[in-house]
């Protein structure tokens, strides 16, 4: 059974600092997604990582995927308050399951001035 | 392009009552998903449709939950009878194969069972 674990679960950062959120998963997969969720809101797609070594960047966020280590990272550079949200990674299950996703527990990020 | 639509946005019911949620996916998206998100947790897939056929409903509590997707477009999710532990946000998502199954989520329905 595919399990997805994120750490840390809670992260309080100061503006301007860098940090990394980790996403580990338990079985083979080469498709991983990162989503952002603001309080009381739905999920917004951030990154789609489709192969080993994939790296995507958008603004102060950069995501990478190492399928051999079964690890994805979401790196935050020079954090700003607007990045405060909960971040989820989600791993696609076995092939031919039409995109079934298993989500991690989420990392609640709070960026303070 | 219009996003995934869901209604109602909020619902409060008493335990043992029934409730239904509606979802309209992005036009042309063949795959539709219903997720349950309990406060403080990640979404959990309840059921996945491909057109109007069920692909995966292994985590749907079938004694009380049911879902259908008539004509391969809109979908409804029903709970009957509701329990206190069903209090959660019910998210609908849709996707279309474009090199991946990137899913687009609706705003969700927040259900409170008292």
PDB file of N, CA and C in Angstrom, chain B residues 28-76:
ATOM      1  N   UNK B  28     -15.066  18.634 -20.636  1.00  0.00           N
ATOM      2  CA  UNK B  28     -14.157  17.759 -21.367  1.00  0.00           C
ATOM      3  C   UNK B  28     -13.310  16.849 -20.504  1.00  0.00           C
ATOM      4  N   UNK B  29     -13.342  17.040 -19.202  1.00  0.00           N
ATOM      5  CA  UNK B  29     -12.558  16.173 -18.312  1.00  0.00           C
ATOM      6  C   UNK B  29     -13.300  14.854 -18.107  1.00  0.00           C
ATOM      7  N   UNK B  30     -12.633  13.770 -18.489  1.00  0.00           N
ATOM      8  CA  UNK B  30     -13.278  12.461 -18.422  1.00  0.00           C
ATOM      9  C   UNK B  30     -13.223  11.864 -17.017  1.00  0.00           C
ATOM     10  N   UNK B  31     -12.215  12.253 -16.241  1.00  0.00           N
ATOM     11  CA  UNK B  31     -12.021  11.636 -14.931  1.00  0.00           C
ATOM     12  C   UNK B  31     -12.494  12.573 -13.828  1.00  0.00           C
ATOM     13  N   UNK B  32     -13.271  12.032 -12.918  1.00  0.00           N
ATOM     14  CA  UNK B  32     -13.835  12.816 -11.808  1.00  0.00           C
ATOM     15  C   UNK B  32     -13.564  12.072 -10.511  1.00  0.00           C
ATOM     16  N   UNK B  33     -13.190  12.827  -9.496  1.00  0.00           N
ATOM     17  CA  UNK B  33     -12.809  12.266  -8.206  1.00  0.00           C
ATOM     18  C   UNK B  33     -13.601  12.947  -7.094  1.00  0.00           C
ATOM     19  N   UNK B  34     -13.965  12.172  -6.088  1.00  0.00           N
ATOM     20  CA  UNK B  34     -14.508  12.712  -4.844  1.00  0.00           C
ATOM     21  C   UNK B  34     -13.523  12.384  -3.722  1.00  0.00           C
ATOM     22  N   UNK B  35     -13.179  13.424  -2.953  1.00  0.00           N
ATOM     23  CA  UNK B  35     -12.276  13.256  -1.815  1.00  0.00           C
ATOM     24  C   UNK B  35     -12.985  13.708  -0.543  1.00  0.00           C
ATOM     25  N   UNK B  36     -12.569  13.103   0.556  1.00  0.00           N
ATOM     26  CA  UNK B  36     -12.977  13.546   1.885  1.00  0.00           C
ATOM     27  C   UNK B  36     -11.750  14.126   2.580  1.00  0.00           C
ATOM     28  N   UNK B  37     -11.866  15.358   3.094  1.00  0.00           N
ATOM     29  CA  UNK B  37     -10.753  15.956   3.809  1.00  0.00           C
ATOM     30  C   UNK B  37     -11.216  16.306   5.220  1.00  0.00           C
ATOM     31  N   UNK B  38     -10.734  15.530   6.165  1.00  0.00           N
ATOM     32  CA  UNK B  38     -11.012  15.802   7.577  1.00  0.00           C
ATOM     33  C   UNK B  38     -10.040  16.874   8.050  1.00  0.00           C
ATOM     34  N   UNK B  39     -10.494  17.720   8.937  1.00  0.00           N
ATOM     35  CA  UNK B  39      -9.703  18.857   9.411  1.00  0.00           C
ATOM     36  C   UNK B  39      -8.315  18.421   9.853  1.00  0.00           C
ATOM     37  N   UNK B  40      -7.297  19.063   9.294  1.00  0.00           N
ATOM     38  CA  UNK B  40      -5.924  18.776   9.680  1.00  0.00           C
ATOM     39  C   UNK B  40      -5.290  17.608   8.940  1.00  0.00           C
ATOM     40  N   UNK B  41      -5.995  17.049   7.967  1.00  0.00           N
ATOM     41  CA  UNK B  41      -5.460  15.908   7.221  1.00  0.00           C
ATOM     42  C   UNK B  41      -5.432  16.205   5.728  1.00  0.00           C
ATOM     43  N   UNK B  42      -4.734  15.356   4.997  1.00  0.00           N
ATOM     44  CA  UNK B  42      -4.756  15.451   3.550  1.00  0.00           C
ATOM     45  C   UNK B  42      -6.027  14.824   2.990  1.00  0.00           C
ATOM     46  N   UNK B  43      -6.401  15.195   1.776  1.00  0.00           N
ATOM     47  CA  UNK B  43      -7.595  14.596   1.167  1.00  0.00           C
ATOM     48  C   UNK B  43      -7.437  13.089   0.998  1.00  0.00           C
ATOM     49  N   UNK B  44      -8.534  12.371   1.168  1.00  0.00           N
ATOM     50  CA  UNK B  44      -8.560  10.926   0.966  1.00  0.00           C
ATOM     51  C   UNK B  44      -9.556  10.618  -0.138  1.00  0.00           C
ATOM     52  N   UNK B  45      -9.110   9.868  -1.143  1.00  0.00           N
ATOM     53  CA  UNK B  45      -9.975   9.540  -2.260  1.00  0.00           C
ATOM     54  C   UNK B  45     -11.113   8.633  -1.820  1.00  0.00           C
ATOM     55  N   UNK B  46     -12.331   9.015  -2.164  1.00  0.00           N
ATOM     56  CA  UNK B  46     -13.491   8.165  -1.895  1.00  0.00           C
ATOM     57  C   UNK B  46     -13.857   7.346  -3.129  1.00  0.00           C
ATOM     58  N   UNK B  47     -13.948   8.028  -4.269  1.00  0.00           N
ATOM     59  CA  UNK B  47     -14.367   7.342  -5.483  1.00  0.00           C
ATOM     60  C   UNK B  47     -13.828   8.093  -6.681  1.00  0.00           C
ATOM     61  N   UNK B  48     -13.518   7.327  -7.732  1.00  0.00           N
ATOM     62  CA  UNK B  48     -12.979   7.874  -8.972  1.00  0.00           C
ATOM     63  C   UNK B  48     -13.788   7.319 -10.124  1.00  0.00           C
ATOM     64  N   UNK B  49     -14.234   8.223 -11.001  1.00  0.00           N
ATOM     65  CA  UNK B  49     -14.976   7.848 -12.196  1.00  0.00           C
ATOM     66  C   UNK B  49     -14.141   8.132 -13.441  1.00  0.00           C
ATOM     67  N   UNK B  50     -14.266   7.251 -14.412  1.00  0.00           N
ATOM     68  CA  UNK B  50     -13.750   7.520 -15.751  1.00  0.00           C
ATOM     69  C   UNK B  50     -14.984   7.525 -16.645  1.00  0.00           C
ATOM     70  N   UNK B  51     -15.297   8.701 -17.194  1.00  0.00           N
ATOM     71  CA  UNK B  51     -16.591   8.903 -17.855  1.00  0.00           C
ATOM     72  C   UNK B  51     -17.686   8.533 -16.849  1.00  0.00           C
ATOM     73  N   UNK B  52     -18.570   7.603 -17.138  1.00  0.00           N
ATOM     74  CA  UNK B  52     -19.589   7.290 -16.140  1.00  0.00           C
ATOM     75  C   UNK B  52     -19.352   5.951 -15.455  1.00  0.00           C
ATOM     76  N   UNK B  53     -18.150   5.400 -15.607  1.00  0.00           N
ATOM     77  CA  UNK B  53     -17.805   4.142 -14.953  1.00  0.00           C
ATOM     78  C   UNK B  53     -16.914   4.361 -13.754  1.00  0.00           C
ATOM     79  N   UNK B  54     -17.067   3.500 -12.745  1.00  0.00           N
ATOM     80  CA  UNK B  54     -16.258   3.605 -11.526  1.00  0.00           C
ATOM     81  C   UNK B  54     -14.904   2.923 -11.742  1.00  0.00           C
ATOM     82  N   UNK B  55     -13.824   3.664 -11.469  1.00  0.00           N
ATOM     83  CA  UNK B  55     -12.472   3.122 -11.575  1.00  0.00           C
ATOM     84  C   UNK B  55     -12.015   2.576 -10.229  1.00  0.00           C
ATOM     85  N   UNK B  56     -12.320   3.320  -9.171  1.00  0.00           N
ATOM     86  CA  UNK B  56     -11.859   2.933  -7.829  1.00  0.00           C
ATOM     87  C   UNK B  56     -12.847   3.459  -6.804  1.00  0.00           C
ATOM     88  N   UNK B  57     -13.408   2.575  -6.019  1.00  0.00           N
ATOM     89  CA  UNK B  57     -14.252   2.997  -4.893  1.00  0.00           C
ATOM     90  C   UNK B  57     -13.882   2.202  -3.649  1.00  0.00           C
ATOM     91  N   UNK B  58     -12.612   1.819  -3.568  1.00  0.00           N
ATOM     92  CA  UNK B  58     -12.176   0.937  -2.495  1.00  0.00           C
ATOM     93  C   UNK B  58     -12.264   1.585  -1.118  1.00  0.00           C
ATOM     94  N   UNK B  59     -12.242   2.925  -1.049  1.00  0.00           N
ATOM     95  CA  UNK B  59     -12.305   3.580   0.255  1.00  0.00           C
ATOM     96  C   UNK B  59     -13.645   4.264   0.489  1.00  0.00           C
ATOM     97  N   UNK B  60     -14.627   3.930  -0.294  1.00  0.00           N
ATOM     98  CA  UNK B  60     -15.970   4.485  -0.101  1.00  0.00           C
ATOM     99  C   UNK B  60     -16.739   3.599   0.878  1.00  0.00           C
ATOM    100  N   UNK B  61     -17.214   4.151   1.990  1.00  0.00           N
ATOM    101  CA  UNK B  61     -18.012   3.345   2.932  1.00  0.00           C
ATOM    102  C   UNK B  61     -19.384   3.064   2.320  1.00  0.00           C
ATOM    103  N   UNK B  62     -19.467   1.937   1.666  1.00  0.00           N
ATOM    104  CA  UNK B  62     -20.627   1.694   0.796  1.00  0.00           C
ATOM    105  C   UNK B  62     -21.921   1.445   1.564  1.00  0.00           C
ATOM    106  N   UNK B  63     -21.798   1.220   2.879  1.00  0.00           N
ATOM    107  CA  UNK B  63     -23.029   1.031   3.631  1.00  0.00           C
ATOM    108  C   UNK B  63     -23.785   2.348   3.807  1.00  0.00           C
ATOM    109  N   UNK B  64     -23.086   3.463   3.620  1.00  0.00           N
ATOM    110  CA  UNK B  64     -23.760   4.754   3.826  1.00  0.00           C
ATOM    111  C   UNK B  64     -23.500   5.771   2.720  1.00  0.00           C
ATOM    112  N   UNK B  65     -22.448   5.579   1.974  1.00  0.00           N
ATOM    113  CA  UNK B  65     -22.088   6.522   0.908  1.00  0.00           C
ATOM    114  C   UNK B  65     -22.427   5.910  -0.452  1.00  0.00           C
ATOM    115  N   UNK B  66     -22.908   6.759  -1.337  1.00  0.00           N
ATOM    116  CA  UNK B  66     -23.105   6.331  -2.720  1.00  0.00           C
ATOM    117  C   UNK B  66     -22.780   7.499  -3.637  1.00  0.00           C
ATOM    118  N   UNK B  67     -22.400   7.170  -4.852  1.00  0.00           N
ATOM    119  CA  UNK B  67     -22.079   8.220  -5.812  1.00  0.00           C
ATOM    120  C   UNK B  67     -22.452   7.751  -7.194  1.00  0.00           C
ATOM    121  N   UNK B  68     -22.809   8.705  -8.022  1.00  0.00           N
ATOM    122  CA  UNK B  68     -23.097   8.370  -9.409  1.00  0.00           C
ATOM    123  C   UNK B  68     -22.642   9.509 -10.304  1.00  0.00           C
ATOM    124  N   UNK B  69     -22.406   9.151 -11.553  1.00  0.00           N
ATOM    125  CA  UNK B  69     -22.010  10.141 -12.546  1.00  0.00           C
ATOM    126  C   UNK B  69     -22.776   9.810 -13.821  1.00  0.00           C
ATOM    127  N   UNK B  70     -23.963  10.341 -13.897  1.00  0.00           N
ATOM    128  CA  UNK B  70     -24.824  10.065 -15.033  1.00  0.00           C
ATOM    129  C   UNK B  70     -24.304  10.806 -16.261  1.00  0.00           C
ATOM    130  N   UNK B  71     -24.351  10.152 -17.390  1.00  0.00           N
ATOM    131  CA  UNK B  71     -23.967  10.737 -18.671  1.00  0.00           C
ATOM    132  C   UNK B  71     -22.509  11.203 -18.698  1.00  0.00           C
ATOM    133  N   UNK B  72     -21.728  10.765 -17.723  1.00  0.00           N
ATOM    134  CA  UNK B  72     -20.304  11.065 -17.747  1.00  0.00           C
ATOM    135  C   UNK B  72     -19.939  12.512 -17.541  1.00  0.00           C
ATOM    136  N   UNK B  73     -20.841  13.304 -16.953  1.00  0.00           N
ATOM    137  CA  UNK B  73     -20.527  14.720 -16.725  1.00  0.00           C
ATOM    138  C   UNK B  73     -20.662  15.026 -15.232  1.00  0.00           C
ATOM    139  N   UNK B  74     -21.846  15.527 -14.808  1.00  0.00           N
ATOM    140  CA  UNK B  74     -22.062  15.870 -13.412  1.00  0.00           C
ATOM    141  C   UNK B  74     -22.042  14.626 -12.541  1.00  0.00           C
ATOM    142  N   UNK B  75     -21.776  14.863 -11.255  1.00  0.00           N
ATOM    143  CA  UNK B  75     -21.761  13.756 -10.317  1.00  0.00           C
ATOM    144  C   UNK B  75     -22.425  14.184  -9.015  1.00  0.00           C
ATOM    145  N   UNK B  76     -23.025  13.217  -8.331  1.00  0.00           N
ATOM    146  CA  UNK B  76     -23.558  13.466  -6.994  1.00  0.00           C
ATOM    147  C   UNK B  76     -22.979  12.440  -6.027  1.00  0.00           C
TER     148      UNK B  76
END
